[in-house]
Amino acid sequence: MRIAAADIQSSARRLHVGLSDAWAAQAVEVALEAAPTALAVDLLFQERGGVVFVTGDVQAETARICDRCGQTVALVLSSKVDLKYVPADSHDSGAAELAAGDLDVGWFADGAIDAGDVLSEAIALALPSRVVCTDVEACEARTEALLGGGQAPPGHPGLAALKDLAR
C-alpha cells in the first residue's frame, strides 16, 4: 500500500490494519520470517518540513523455533513505532558515507511512502536478538539433553586417537 506524501501534507493519515489486510500480513511475514498468527497495527503518518513522521503501535504474533532448544514457541511482539522518512532525492548521493544523522532516517521515492516497508521496518526493529522460550528451566533441560547431558569427553573427537601419545 502506497501513501502519497501530498496526502500526508494536507492532513495526517491514520492507518489501522490487521491480519485480514493481505499486504500488511505479507509485510509482517517478511520481517518475522514466518506467517503472523495475530496482527494489530495503528500508525499515524504526519508531514512536517518535508519529513514524514510515523508513530503508533504494532502488535504481532507468530510461531518460531527457540534458538536454544529447538522447540516451537510463540513470539509475541508489542512495540511503539517512532520512525521518520525523507524524500530519497534529498540525500546527497555524491557522499561517500552516510552521516550519523542519516542512520535514523528512512527514505521514500516517487512522492509516496510504501506502508508495507514501514510496517516491515517497525516489526524488524521490535524483534529480539534471539528467540527463546519463556520457560527458562524447561528450555535449559531440553538444551542440556540436546548437548548430551554433559557426558561427552572434553576435546574434539577427531583427536581422541592422539590421547595416549603424550604419555
PDB file of C-alpha atoms in Angstrom:
ATOM      1  CA  MET A   1       0.000   0.000   0.000  1.00  0.00           C
ATOM      2  CA  ARG A   2       1.480   3.314  -1.062  1.00  0.00           C
ATOM      3  CA  ILE A   3       0.606   6.574   0.668  1.00  0.00           C
ATOM      4  CA  ALA A   4       1.178   9.771  -1.305  1.00  0.00           C
ATOM      5  CA  ALA A   5       3.278  12.321   0.584  1.00  0.00           C
ATOM      6  CA  ALA A   6       0.993  15.055  -0.758  1.00  0.00           C
ATOM      7  CA  ASP A   7      -1.954  13.423   1.037  1.00  0.00           C
ATOM      8  CA  ILE A   8       0.017  13.454   4.280  1.00  0.00           C
ATOM      9  CA  GLN A   9       0.928  17.149   3.848  1.00  0.00           C
ATOM     10  CA  SER A  10      -2.698  18.244   3.693  1.00  0.00           C
ATOM     11  CA  SER A  11      -3.669  16.254   6.786  1.00  0.00           C
ATOM     12  CA  ALA A  12      -2.269  13.483   8.936  1.00  0.00           C
ATOM     13  CA  ARG A  13      -3.104   9.978   7.780  1.00  0.00           C
ATOM     14  CA  ARG A  14      -4.037   7.238  10.254  1.00  0.00           C
ATOM     15  CA  LEU A  15      -3.671   3.629   9.266  1.00  0.00           C
ATOM     16  CA  HIS A  16      -5.402   0.763  11.117  1.00  0.00           C
ATOM     17  CA  VAL A  17      -4.629  -2.684   9.731  1.00  0.00           C
ATOM     18  CA  GLY A  18      -4.838  -6.266  10.858  1.00  0.00           C
ATOM     19  CA  LEU A  19      -4.270  -9.813   9.747  1.00  0.00           C
ATOM     20  CA  SER A  20      -7.110  -9.603   7.217  1.00  0.00           C
ATOM     21  CA  ASP A  21      -5.182  -6.968   5.218  1.00  0.00           C
ATOM     22  CA  ALA A  22      -3.130  -9.142   2.845  1.00  0.00           C
ATOM     23  CA  TRP A  23      -0.458  -6.515   2.106  1.00  0.00           C
ATOM     24  CA  ALA A  24       0.145  -5.972   5.849  1.00  0.00           C
ATOM     25  CA  ALA A  25       0.286  -9.698   6.627  1.00  0.00           C
ATOM     26  CA  GLN A  26       2.810 -10.150   3.794  1.00  0.00           C
ATOM     27  CA  ALA A  27       4.981  -7.253   5.048  1.00  0.00           C
ATOM     28  CA  VAL A  28       4.980  -8.661   8.579  1.00  0.00           C
ATOM     29  CA  GLU A  29       5.747 -12.173   7.314  1.00  0.00           C
ATOM     30  CA  VAL A  30       8.878 -10.819   5.594  1.00  0.00           C
ATOM     31  CA  ALA A  31      10.097  -9.233   8.842  1.00  0.00           C
ATOM     32  CA  LEU A  32       9.181 -12.163  11.094  1.00  0.00           C
ATOM     33  CA  GLU A  33      10.399 -14.825   8.659  1.00  0.00           C
ATOM     34  CA  ALA A  34       7.161 -16.666   9.478  1.00  0.00           C
ATOM     35  CA  ALA A  35       3.461 -16.140   8.840  1.00  0.00           C
ATOM     36  CA  PRO A  36       1.848 -13.972  11.528  1.00  0.00           C
ATOM     37  CA  THR A  37      -0.950 -15.531  13.572  1.00  0.00           C
ATOM     38  CA  ALA A  38      -2.098 -12.194  15.017  1.00  0.00           C
ATOM     39  CA  LEU A  39      -1.599  -8.595  13.898  1.00  0.00           C
ATOM     40  CA  ALA A  40      -2.826  -5.205  15.089  1.00  0.00           C
ATOM     41  CA  VAL A  41      -1.341  -2.010  13.672  1.00  0.00           C
ATOM     42  CA  ASP A  42      -2.201   1.611  14.420  1.00  0.00           C
ATOM     43  CA  LEU A  43       0.082   4.100  12.648  1.00  0.00           C
ATOM     44  CA  LEU A  44      -0.124   7.870  12.223  1.00  0.00           C
ATOM     45  CA  PHE A  45       1.683   9.479   9.269  1.00  0.00           C
ATOM     46  CA  GLN A  46       2.406  13.215   9.685  1.00  0.00           C
ATOM     47  CA  GLU A  47       4.434  15.560   7.496  1.00  0.00           C
ATOM     48  CA  ARG A  48       6.445  18.480   8.904  1.00  0.00           C
ATOM     49  CA  GLY A  49       9.032  20.397   6.904  1.00  0.00           C
ATOM     50  CA  GLY A  50       9.401  17.757   4.213  1.00  0.00           C
ATOM     51  CA  VAL A  51       9.919  14.974   6.765  1.00  0.00           C
ATOM     52  CA  VAL A  52       7.257  12.302   7.247  1.00  0.00           C
ATOM     53  CA  PHE A  53       6.982  11.102  10.840  1.00  0.00           C
ATOM     54  CA  VAL A  54       5.375   7.735  11.532  1.00  0.00           C
ATOM     55  CA  THR A  55       4.268   6.990  15.097  1.00  0.00           C
ATOM     56  CA  GLY A  56       1.967   4.428  16.643  1.00  0.00           C
ATOM     57  CA  ASP A  57       1.783   0.865  17.898  1.00  0.00           C
ATOM     58  CA  VAL A  58       2.298  -2.565  16.351  1.00  0.00           C
ATOM     59  CA  GLN A  59       1.449  -5.941  17.847  1.00  0.00           C
ATOM     60  CA  ALA A  60       2.247  -9.177  16.076  1.00  0.00           C
ATOM     61  CA  GLU A  61       2.437 -12.843  16.957  1.00  0.00           C
ATOM     62  CA  THR A  62       3.821 -15.894  15.188  1.00  0.00           C
ATOM     63  CA  ALA A  63       5.203 -19.352  15.885  1.00  0.00           C
ATOM     64  CA  ARG A  64       9.009 -19.547  15.763  1.00  0.00           C
ATOM     65  CA  ILE A  65      11.698 -22.006  16.787  1.00  0.00           C
ATOM     66  CA  CYS A  66      13.603 -21.366  20.029  1.00  0.00           C
ATOM     67  CA  ASP A  67      17.218 -20.539  19.208  1.00  0.00           C
ATOM     68  CA  ARG A  68      18.409 -22.601  22.186  1.00  0.00           C
ATOM     69  CA  CYS A  69      16.385 -25.797  22.381  1.00  0.00           C
ATOM     70  CA  GLY A  70      14.613 -26.027  19.019  1.00  0.00           C
ATOM     71  CA  GLN A  71      11.056 -26.128  20.412  1.00  0.00           C
ATOM     72  CA  THR A  72       8.282 -24.164  18.726  1.00  0.00           C
ATOM     73  CA  VAL A  73       7.428 -21.075  20.788  1.00  0.00           C
ATOM     74  CA  ALA A  74       5.010 -18.183  20.435  1.00  0.00           C
ATOM     75  CA  LEU A  75       6.868 -14.991  19.548  1.00  0.00           C
ATOM     76  CA  VAL A  76       4.778 -12.039  20.718  1.00  0.00           C
ATOM     77  CA  LEU A  77       5.843  -8.526  19.751  1.00  0.00           C
ATOM     78  CA  SER A  78       4.390  -5.283  21.041  1.00  0.00           C
ATOM     79  CA  SER A  79       6.205  -2.109  20.133  1.00  0.00           C
ATOM     80  CA  LYS A  80       5.884   1.645  19.894  1.00  0.00           C
ATOM     81  CA  VAL A  81       6.759   2.983  16.451  1.00  0.00           C
ATOM     82  CA  ASP A  82       8.719   6.217  16.012  1.00  0.00           C
ATOM     83  CA  LEU A  83      10.183   6.466  12.501  1.00  0.00           C
ATOM     84  CA  LYS A  84      10.953   9.286  10.099  1.00  0.00           C
ATOM     85  CA  TYR A  85      11.291   9.382   6.326  1.00  0.00           C
ATOM     86  CA  VAL A  86      12.593  11.965   3.858  1.00  0.00           C
ATOM     87  CA  PRO A  87      12.424  12.045   0.054  1.00  0.00           C
ATOM     88  CA  ALA A  88      15.242   9.982  -1.491  1.00  0.00           C
ATOM     89  CA  ASP A  89      16.302  12.890  -3.682  1.00  0.00           C
ATOM     90  CA  SER A  90      17.055  14.983  -0.568  1.00  0.00           C
ATOM     91  CA  HIS A  91      20.047  12.726   0.250  1.00  0.00           C
ATOM     92  CA  ASP A  92      23.427  13.745  -1.194  1.00  0.00           C
ATOM     93  CA  SER A  93      24.106  10.777  -3.455  1.00  0.00           C
ATOM     94  CA  GLY A  94      27.679  12.003  -4.003  1.00  0.00           C
ATOM     95  CA  ALA A  95      28.560  11.456  -0.347  1.00  0.00           C
ATOM     96  CA  ALA A  96      30.909   8.525   0.181  1.00  0.00           C
ATOM     97  CA  GLU A  97      29.376   7.574   3.538  1.00  0.00           C
ATOM     98  CA  LEU A  98      26.203   8.159   5.448  1.00  0.00           C
ATOM     99  CA  ALA A  99      26.388  10.805   8.138  1.00  0.00           C
ATOM    100  CA  ALA A 100      25.413   9.870  11.700  1.00  0.00           C
ATOM    101  CA  GLY A 101      22.081  11.691  11.305  1.00  0.00           C
ATOM    102  CA  ASP A 102      21.246   9.637   8.214  1.00  0.00           C
ATOM    103  CA  LEU A 103      21.186   6.407  10.215  1.00  0.00           C
ATOM    104  CA  ASP A 104      17.918   7.324  11.932  1.00  0.00           C
ATOM    105  CA  VAL A 105      16.124   8.254   8.726  1.00  0.00           C
ATOM    106  CA  GLY A 106      14.420   6.200   6.047  1.00  0.00           C
ATOM    107  CA  TRP A 107      13.761   7.356   2.511  1.00  0.00           C
ATOM    108  CA  PHE A 108      10.812   7.283   0.173  1.00  0.00           C
ATOM    109  CA  ALA A 109      10.739   7.771  -3.591  1.00  0.00           C
ATOM    110  CA  ASP A 110       8.335   8.936  -6.271  1.00  0.00           C
ATOM    111  CA  GLY A 111       6.391  11.068  -3.800  1.00  0.00           C
ATOM    112  CA  ALA A 112       4.933   8.121  -1.905  1.00  0.00           C
ATOM    113  CA  ILE A 113       5.742   6.015   1.135  1.00  0.00           C
ATOM    114  CA  ASP A 114       5.279   2.264   0.944  1.00  0.00           C
ATOM    115  CA  ALA A 115       3.325   1.415   4.107  1.00  0.00           C
ATOM    116  CA  GLY A 116       4.416  -2.221   3.772  1.00  0.00           C
ATOM    117  CA  ASP A 117       8.060  -1.159   4.024  1.00  0.00           C
ATOM    118  CA  VAL A 118       7.265   0.985   7.066  1.00  0.00           C
ATOM    119  CA  LEU A 119       5.460  -1.921   8.724  1.00  0.00           C
ATOM    120  CA  SER A 120       8.289  -4.384   7.938  1.00  0.00           C
ATOM    121  CA  GLU A 121      10.830  -1.958   9.394  1.00  0.00           C
ATOM    122  CA  ALA A 122       8.772  -1.405  12.548  1.00  0.00           C
ATOM    123  CA  ILE A 123       8.447  -5.164  13.117  1.00  0.00           C
ATOM    124  CA  ALA A 124      12.122  -5.834  12.345  1.00  0.00           C
ATOM    125  CA  LEU A 125      13.166  -3.198  14.887  1.00  0.00           C
ATOM    126  CA  ALA A 126      10.940  -4.840  17.523  1.00  0.00           C
ATOM    127  CA  LEU A 127      12.406  -8.338  17.044  1.00  0.00           C
ATOM    128  CA  PRO A 128      14.544  -9.704  19.861  1.00  0.00           C
ATOM    129  CA  SER A 129      18.136 -10.604  19.037  1.00  0.00           C
ATOM    130  CA  ARG A 130      17.345 -14.238  19.964  1.00  0.00           C
ATOM    131  CA  VAL A 131      14.048 -16.077  20.074  1.00  0.00           C
ATOM    132  CA  VAL A 132      13.961 -18.126  23.279  1.00  0.00           C
ATOM    133  CA  CYS A 133      11.417 -19.983  25.395  1.00  0.00           C
ATOM    134  CA  THR A 134       9.662 -18.126  28.184  1.00  0.00           C
ATOM    135  CA  ASP A 135      10.010 -21.192  30.446  1.00  0.00           C
ATOM    136  CA  VAL A 136      13.763 -20.916  31.056  1.00  0.00           C
ATOM    137  CA  GLU A 137      14.118 -24.052  33.212  1.00  0.00           C
ATOM    138  CA  ALA A 138      12.397 -26.330  30.701  1.00  0.00           C
ATOM    139  CA  CYS A 139      14.385 -24.758  27.865  1.00  0.00           C
ATOM    140  CA  GLU A 140      17.624 -25.323  29.793  1.00  0.00           C
ATOM    141  CA  ALA A 141      16.725 -29.005  30.376  1.00  0.00           C
ATOM    142  CA  ARG A 142      15.931 -29.555  26.681  1.00  0.00           C
ATOM    143  CA  THR A 143      19.159 -27.816  25.659  1.00  0.00           C
ATOM    144  CA  GLU A 144      21.182 -29.926  28.102  1.00  0.00           C
ATOM    145  CA  ALA A 145      19.579 -33.081  26.711  1.00  0.00           C
ATOM    146  CA  LEU A 146      20.424 -31.992  23.159  1.00  0.00           C
ATOM    147  CA  LEU A 147      24.036 -31.472  24.187  1.00  0.00           C
ATOM    148  CA  GLY A 148      24.243 -34.984  25.613  1.00  0.00           C
ATOM    149  CA  GLY A 149      23.763 -34.070  29.235  1.00  0.00           C
ATOM    150  CA  GLY A 150      27.377 -33.006  29.638  1.00  0.00           C
ATOM    151  CA  GLN A 151      28.545 -36.666  29.331  1.00  0.00           C
ATOM    152  CA  ALA A 152      30.774 -36.206  26.279  1.00  0.00           C
ATOM    153  CA  PRO A 153      34.524 -36.208  26.987  1.00  0.00           C
ATOM    154  CA  PRO A 154      36.235 -32.845  26.531  1.00  0.00           C
ATOM    155  CA  GLY A 155      38.048 -32.060  23.299  1.00  0.00           C
ATOM    156  CA  HIS A 156      37.386 -32.766  19.669  1.00  0.00           C
ATOM    157  CA  PRO A 157      36.505 -36.419  18.941  1.00  0.00           C
ATOM    158  CA  GLY A 158      38.907 -36.442  15.990  1.00  0.00           C
ATOM    159  CA  LEU A 159      41.817 -36.011  18.390  1.00  0.00           C
ATOM    160  CA  ALA A 160      40.838 -38.937  20.662  1.00  0.00           C
ATOM    161  CA  ALA A 161      43.298 -41.251  18.877  1.00  0.00           C
ATOM    162  CA  LEU A 162      46.176 -38.996  19.969  1.00  0.00           C
ATOM    163  CA  LYS A 163      45.382 -39.008  23.687  1.00  0.00           C
ATOM    164  CA  ASP A 164      47.797 -41.869  24.527  1.00  0.00           C
ATOM    165  CA  LEU A 165      50.746 -40.449  22.539  1.00  0.00           C
ATOM    166  CA  ALA A 166      51.575 -37.812  25.141  1.00  0.00           C
ATOM    167  CA  ARG A 167      52.402 -40.430  27.811  1.00  0.00           C
TER     168      ARG A 167
END
